Short mmCIF file of C-alpha atoms in Angstrom, two decimals:
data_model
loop_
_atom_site.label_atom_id
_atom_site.label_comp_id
_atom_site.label_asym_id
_atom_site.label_seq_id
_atom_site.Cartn_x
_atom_site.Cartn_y
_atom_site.Cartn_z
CA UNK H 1361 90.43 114.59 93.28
CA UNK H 1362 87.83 113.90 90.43
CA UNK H 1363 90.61 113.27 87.76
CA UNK H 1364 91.72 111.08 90.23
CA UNK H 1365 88.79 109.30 90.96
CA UNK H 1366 87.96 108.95 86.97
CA UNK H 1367 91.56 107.24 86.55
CA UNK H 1368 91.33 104.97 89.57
CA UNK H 1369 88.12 103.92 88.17
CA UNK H 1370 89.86 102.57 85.19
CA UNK H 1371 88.79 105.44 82.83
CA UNK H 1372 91.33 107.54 82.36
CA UNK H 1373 91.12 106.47 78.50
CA UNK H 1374 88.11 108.45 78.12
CA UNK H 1375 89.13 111.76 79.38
CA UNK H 1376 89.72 114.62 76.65
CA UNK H 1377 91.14 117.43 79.06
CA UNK H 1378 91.81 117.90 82.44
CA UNK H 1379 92.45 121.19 84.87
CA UNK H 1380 95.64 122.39 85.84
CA UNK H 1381 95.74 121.15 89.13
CA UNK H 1382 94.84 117.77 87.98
CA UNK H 1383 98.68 116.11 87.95
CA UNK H 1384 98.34 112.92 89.35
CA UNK H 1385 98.91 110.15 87.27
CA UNK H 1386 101.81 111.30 85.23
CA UNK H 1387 100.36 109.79 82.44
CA UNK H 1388 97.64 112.55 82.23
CA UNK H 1389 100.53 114.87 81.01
CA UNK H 1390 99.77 114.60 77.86
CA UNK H 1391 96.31 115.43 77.98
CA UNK H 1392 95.23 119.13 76.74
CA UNK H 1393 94.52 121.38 79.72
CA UNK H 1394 91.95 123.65 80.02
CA UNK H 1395 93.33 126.40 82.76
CA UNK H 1396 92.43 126.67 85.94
CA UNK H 1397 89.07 125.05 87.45
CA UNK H 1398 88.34 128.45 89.02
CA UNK H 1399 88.75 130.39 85.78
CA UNK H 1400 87.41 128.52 82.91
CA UNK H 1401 86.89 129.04 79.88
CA UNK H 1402 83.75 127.99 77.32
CA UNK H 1403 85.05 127.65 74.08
CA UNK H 1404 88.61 125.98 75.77
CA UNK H 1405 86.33 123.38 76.69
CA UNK H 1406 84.50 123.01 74.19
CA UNK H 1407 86.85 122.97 71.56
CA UNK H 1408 87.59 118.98 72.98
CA UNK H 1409 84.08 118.31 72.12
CA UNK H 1410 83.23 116.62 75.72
CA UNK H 1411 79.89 115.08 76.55
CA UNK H 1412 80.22 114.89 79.92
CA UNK H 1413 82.27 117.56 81.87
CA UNK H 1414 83.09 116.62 86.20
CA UNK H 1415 83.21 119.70 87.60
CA UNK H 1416 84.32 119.93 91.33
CA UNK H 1417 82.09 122.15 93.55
CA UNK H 1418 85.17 125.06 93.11
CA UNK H 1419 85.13 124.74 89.50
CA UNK H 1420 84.32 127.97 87.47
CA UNK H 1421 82.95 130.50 86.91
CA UNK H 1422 79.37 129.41 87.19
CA UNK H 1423 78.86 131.61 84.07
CA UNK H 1424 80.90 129.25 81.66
CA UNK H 1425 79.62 126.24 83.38
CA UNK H 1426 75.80 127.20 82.70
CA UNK H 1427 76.98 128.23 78.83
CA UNK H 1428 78.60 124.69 78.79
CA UNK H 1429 74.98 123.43 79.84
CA UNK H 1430 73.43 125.31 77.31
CA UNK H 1431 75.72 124.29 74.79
CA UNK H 1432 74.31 120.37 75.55
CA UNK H 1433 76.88 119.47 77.41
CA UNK H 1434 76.25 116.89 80.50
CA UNK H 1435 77.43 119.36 83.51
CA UNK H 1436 77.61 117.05 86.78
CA UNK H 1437 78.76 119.28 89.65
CA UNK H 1438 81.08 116.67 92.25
CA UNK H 1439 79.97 117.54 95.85
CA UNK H 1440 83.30 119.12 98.25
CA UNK H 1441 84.13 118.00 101.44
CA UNK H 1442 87.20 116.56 103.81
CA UNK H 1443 86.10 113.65 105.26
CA UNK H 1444 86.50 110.22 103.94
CA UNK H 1445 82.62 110.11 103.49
CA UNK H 1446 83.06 113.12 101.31
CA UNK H 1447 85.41 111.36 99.60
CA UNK H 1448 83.10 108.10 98.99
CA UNK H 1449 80.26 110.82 97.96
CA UNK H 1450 82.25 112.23 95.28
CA UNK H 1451 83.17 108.42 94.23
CA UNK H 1452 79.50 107.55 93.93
CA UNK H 1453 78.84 110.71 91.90
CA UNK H 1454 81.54 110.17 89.23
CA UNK H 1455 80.67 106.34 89.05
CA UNK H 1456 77.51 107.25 88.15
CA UNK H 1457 78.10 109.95 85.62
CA UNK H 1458 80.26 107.45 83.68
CA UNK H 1459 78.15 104.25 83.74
CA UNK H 1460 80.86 102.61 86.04
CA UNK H 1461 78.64 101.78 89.35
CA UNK H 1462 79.82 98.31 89.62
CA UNK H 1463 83.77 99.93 89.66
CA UNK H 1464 82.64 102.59 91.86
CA UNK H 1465 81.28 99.79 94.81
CA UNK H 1466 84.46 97.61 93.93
CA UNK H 1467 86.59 101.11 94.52
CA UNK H 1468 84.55 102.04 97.43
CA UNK H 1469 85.48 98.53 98.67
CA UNK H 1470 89.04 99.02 98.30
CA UNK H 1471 89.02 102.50 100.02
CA UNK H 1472 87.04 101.19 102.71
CA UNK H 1473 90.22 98.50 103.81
CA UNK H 1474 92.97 100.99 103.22
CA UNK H 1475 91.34 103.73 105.37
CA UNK H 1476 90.76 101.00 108.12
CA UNK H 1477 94.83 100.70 107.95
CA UNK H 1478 95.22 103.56 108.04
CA UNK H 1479 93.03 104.74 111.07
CA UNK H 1480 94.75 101.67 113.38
CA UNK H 1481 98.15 103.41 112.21
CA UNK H 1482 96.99 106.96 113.48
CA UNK H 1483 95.72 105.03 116.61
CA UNK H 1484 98.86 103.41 117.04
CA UNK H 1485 101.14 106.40 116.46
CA UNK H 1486 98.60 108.48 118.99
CA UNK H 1487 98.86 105.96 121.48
CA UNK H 1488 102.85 106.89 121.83
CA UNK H 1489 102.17 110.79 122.74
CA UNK H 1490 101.03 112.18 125.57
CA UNK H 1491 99.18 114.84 123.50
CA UNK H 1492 98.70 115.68 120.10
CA UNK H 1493 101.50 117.78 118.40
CA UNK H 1494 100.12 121.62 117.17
CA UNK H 1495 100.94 121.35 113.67
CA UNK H 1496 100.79 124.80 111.18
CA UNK H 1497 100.28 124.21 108.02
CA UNK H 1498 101.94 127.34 105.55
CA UNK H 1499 100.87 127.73 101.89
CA UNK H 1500 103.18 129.98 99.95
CA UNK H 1501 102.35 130.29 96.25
CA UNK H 1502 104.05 133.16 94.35
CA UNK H 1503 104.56 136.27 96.94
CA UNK H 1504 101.43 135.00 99.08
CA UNK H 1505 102.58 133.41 102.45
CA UNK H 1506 99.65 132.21 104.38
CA UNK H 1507 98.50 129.72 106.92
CA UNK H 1508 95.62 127.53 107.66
CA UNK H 1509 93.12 127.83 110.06
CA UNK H 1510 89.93 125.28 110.35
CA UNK H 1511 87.62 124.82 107.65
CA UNK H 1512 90.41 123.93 105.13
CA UNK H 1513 91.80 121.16 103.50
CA UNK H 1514 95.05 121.58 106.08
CA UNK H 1515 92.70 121.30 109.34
CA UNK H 1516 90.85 118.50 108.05
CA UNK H 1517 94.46 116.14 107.12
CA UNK H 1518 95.95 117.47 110.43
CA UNK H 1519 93.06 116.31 112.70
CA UNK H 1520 92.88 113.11 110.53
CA UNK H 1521 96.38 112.42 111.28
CA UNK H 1522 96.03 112.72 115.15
CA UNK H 1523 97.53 116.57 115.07
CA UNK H 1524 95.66 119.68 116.38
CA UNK H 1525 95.69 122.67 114.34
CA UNK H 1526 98.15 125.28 115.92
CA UNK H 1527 95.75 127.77 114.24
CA UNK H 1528 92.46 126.46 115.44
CA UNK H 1529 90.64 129.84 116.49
CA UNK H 1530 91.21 131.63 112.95
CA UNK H 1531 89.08 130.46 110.04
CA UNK H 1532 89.92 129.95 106.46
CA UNK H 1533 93.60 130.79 105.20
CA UNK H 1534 94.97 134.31 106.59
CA UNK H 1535 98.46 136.02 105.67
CA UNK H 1536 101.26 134.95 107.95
CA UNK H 1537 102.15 137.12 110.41
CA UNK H 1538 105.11 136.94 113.01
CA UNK H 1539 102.57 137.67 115.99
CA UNK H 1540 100.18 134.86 115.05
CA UNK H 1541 103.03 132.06 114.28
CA UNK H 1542 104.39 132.99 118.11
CA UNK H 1543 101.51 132.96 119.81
CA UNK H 1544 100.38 129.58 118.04
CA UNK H 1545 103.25 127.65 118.73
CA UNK H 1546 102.93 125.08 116.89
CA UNK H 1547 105.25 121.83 117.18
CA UNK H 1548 105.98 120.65 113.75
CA UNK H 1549 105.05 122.88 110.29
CA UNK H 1550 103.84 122.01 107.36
CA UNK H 1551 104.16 122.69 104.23
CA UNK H 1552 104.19 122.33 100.33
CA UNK H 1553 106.92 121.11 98.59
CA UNK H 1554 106.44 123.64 95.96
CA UNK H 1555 106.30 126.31 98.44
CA UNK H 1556 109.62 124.40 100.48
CA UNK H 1557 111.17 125.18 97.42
CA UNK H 1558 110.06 128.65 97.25
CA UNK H 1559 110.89 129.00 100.51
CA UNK H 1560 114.66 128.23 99.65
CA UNK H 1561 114.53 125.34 101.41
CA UNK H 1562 114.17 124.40 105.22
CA UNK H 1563 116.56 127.44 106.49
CA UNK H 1564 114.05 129.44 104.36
CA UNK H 1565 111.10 128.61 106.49
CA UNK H 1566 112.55 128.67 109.58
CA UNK H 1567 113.21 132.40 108.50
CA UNK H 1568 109.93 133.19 108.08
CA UNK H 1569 108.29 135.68 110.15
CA UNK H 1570 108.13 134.36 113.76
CA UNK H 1571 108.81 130.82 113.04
CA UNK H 1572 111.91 130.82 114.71
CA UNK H 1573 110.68 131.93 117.51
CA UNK H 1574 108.20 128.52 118.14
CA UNK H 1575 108.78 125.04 119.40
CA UNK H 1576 109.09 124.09 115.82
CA UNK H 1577 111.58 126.45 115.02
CA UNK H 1578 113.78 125.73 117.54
CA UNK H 1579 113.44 121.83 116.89
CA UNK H 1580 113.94 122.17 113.47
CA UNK H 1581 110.60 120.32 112.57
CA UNK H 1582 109.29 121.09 108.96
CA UNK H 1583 107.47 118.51 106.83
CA UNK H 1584 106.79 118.55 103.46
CA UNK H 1585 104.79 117.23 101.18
CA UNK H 1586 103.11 117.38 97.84
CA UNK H 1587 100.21 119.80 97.99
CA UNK H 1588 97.95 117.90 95.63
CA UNK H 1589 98.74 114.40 97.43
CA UNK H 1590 97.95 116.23 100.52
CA UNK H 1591 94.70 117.98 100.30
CA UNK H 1592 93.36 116.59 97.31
CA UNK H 1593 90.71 114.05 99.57
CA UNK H 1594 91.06 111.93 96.69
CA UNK H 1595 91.83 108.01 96.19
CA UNK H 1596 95.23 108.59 97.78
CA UNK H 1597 93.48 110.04 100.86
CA UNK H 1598 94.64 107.11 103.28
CA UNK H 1599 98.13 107.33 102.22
CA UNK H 1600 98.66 110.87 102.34
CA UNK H 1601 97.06 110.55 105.96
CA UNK H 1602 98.90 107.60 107.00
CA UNK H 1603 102.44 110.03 105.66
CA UNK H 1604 101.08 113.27 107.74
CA UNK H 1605 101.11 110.86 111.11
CA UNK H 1606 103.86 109.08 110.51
CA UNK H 1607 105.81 112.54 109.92
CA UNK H 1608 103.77 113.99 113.19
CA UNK H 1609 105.27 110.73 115.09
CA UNK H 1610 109.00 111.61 114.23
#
């Protein structure tokens, strides 16, 4: 989300590195990458000579991040959240650590008309239903299957998108487990495409644990979508929002 905001700023000339989840535009790939935001290193980063390093509120350890400081480096820590608000906040932050204000309110500005499209869509599309669809969103990276309850990235997207989190009364992301895919029932699932592909496909997650067994199973219903375009509460927020309801309308 803060590469992206940096590059839809019109700076993305004056990054020297990015993180490993930072993919989006292509044209960053051939930028040197630094690892993971949660497992950072000093001297990786420091050996692109930065002055200012963005660091999103998961990025770590705080160790490296204070030695960075110390090292008289400009550390400006971009504040979390899944809202669009959250996402304007972290807009006026990086606008300001780069000396690009007047971009930021003319960005701001351009958010602000999109996400009003794309909140009459949602309407629109919730307008049809009776009630909204449960949705279950499963995140399989490596051999760890797991789904999301609220206070995630998933719940946040689905709600935005006029679903209801099939998962609502567990917290965070918990294993998958037959038992609690059943008893959720959820309507449509969603899920990465990296971890569709994991997954061997759609006949792969339907054979998940359970999932067969659910009014989403049955149907068939399984959407996918890019996991950075979909919980990254970036500048592409309103689209990937405006996608998630338009799949949950099928």
């Amino acid at each position: 989300d803060v590469t992206e905001i940096v590059c839809a700023l019109g700076a993305e000339q004056r990054l020297v590195g990015v993180d490993s989840t930072s993919t989006h535009p292509a044209s960053l790939n051939g930028l040197p990458v630094v690892g993971y935001m949660r497992a950072l290193s000093a001297e990786g980063v420091l050996s692109l000579a930065p002055q200012v390093v963005l660091a999103a509120s998961q990025a770590g350890p705080p160790v490296v991040l204070r030695q960075l400081a110390d090292a008289g480096v400009k550390v400006v820590r971009v504040p979390a959240g899944y809202s669009f608000e959250s996402l304007l906040a972290k807009l006026d932050v990086v606008a300001e650590a780069l000396a690009l204000q007047h971009a930021g309110e003319a960005l701001a500005a351009e958010l602000n008309a999109r996400w009003q499209e794309c909140t009459a869509l949602v309407a629109q599309l919730r307008a049809r239903r009776a009630q909204a669809p449960r949705v279950m969103y499963i995140m399989a990276h490596g051999n760890a299957v797991m789904v999301s309850g609220t206070q995630t990235g998933a719940d946040a997207v689905i709600g935005l998108a006029g679903g209801r989190n099939a998962l609502e009364a567990m917290e965070g992301y918990k294993p998958l487990s037959a038992e609690a895919v059943v008893a959720a029932a959820p309507d449509v699932i969603v899920v990465s495409r990296e971890g569709l592909e994991m997954a061997g496909g759609v006949e792969g997650v339907l054979a998940m644990p359970g999932v067969a067994m659910t009014p989403a199973g049955r149907a068939g219903r399984v959407e996918a979508f890019d996991a950075v375009f979909l919980l990254g509460f970036g500048p592409r927020l309103p689209e990937a929002v405006s996608a998630l309801a338009t799949a949950l309308g099928r």
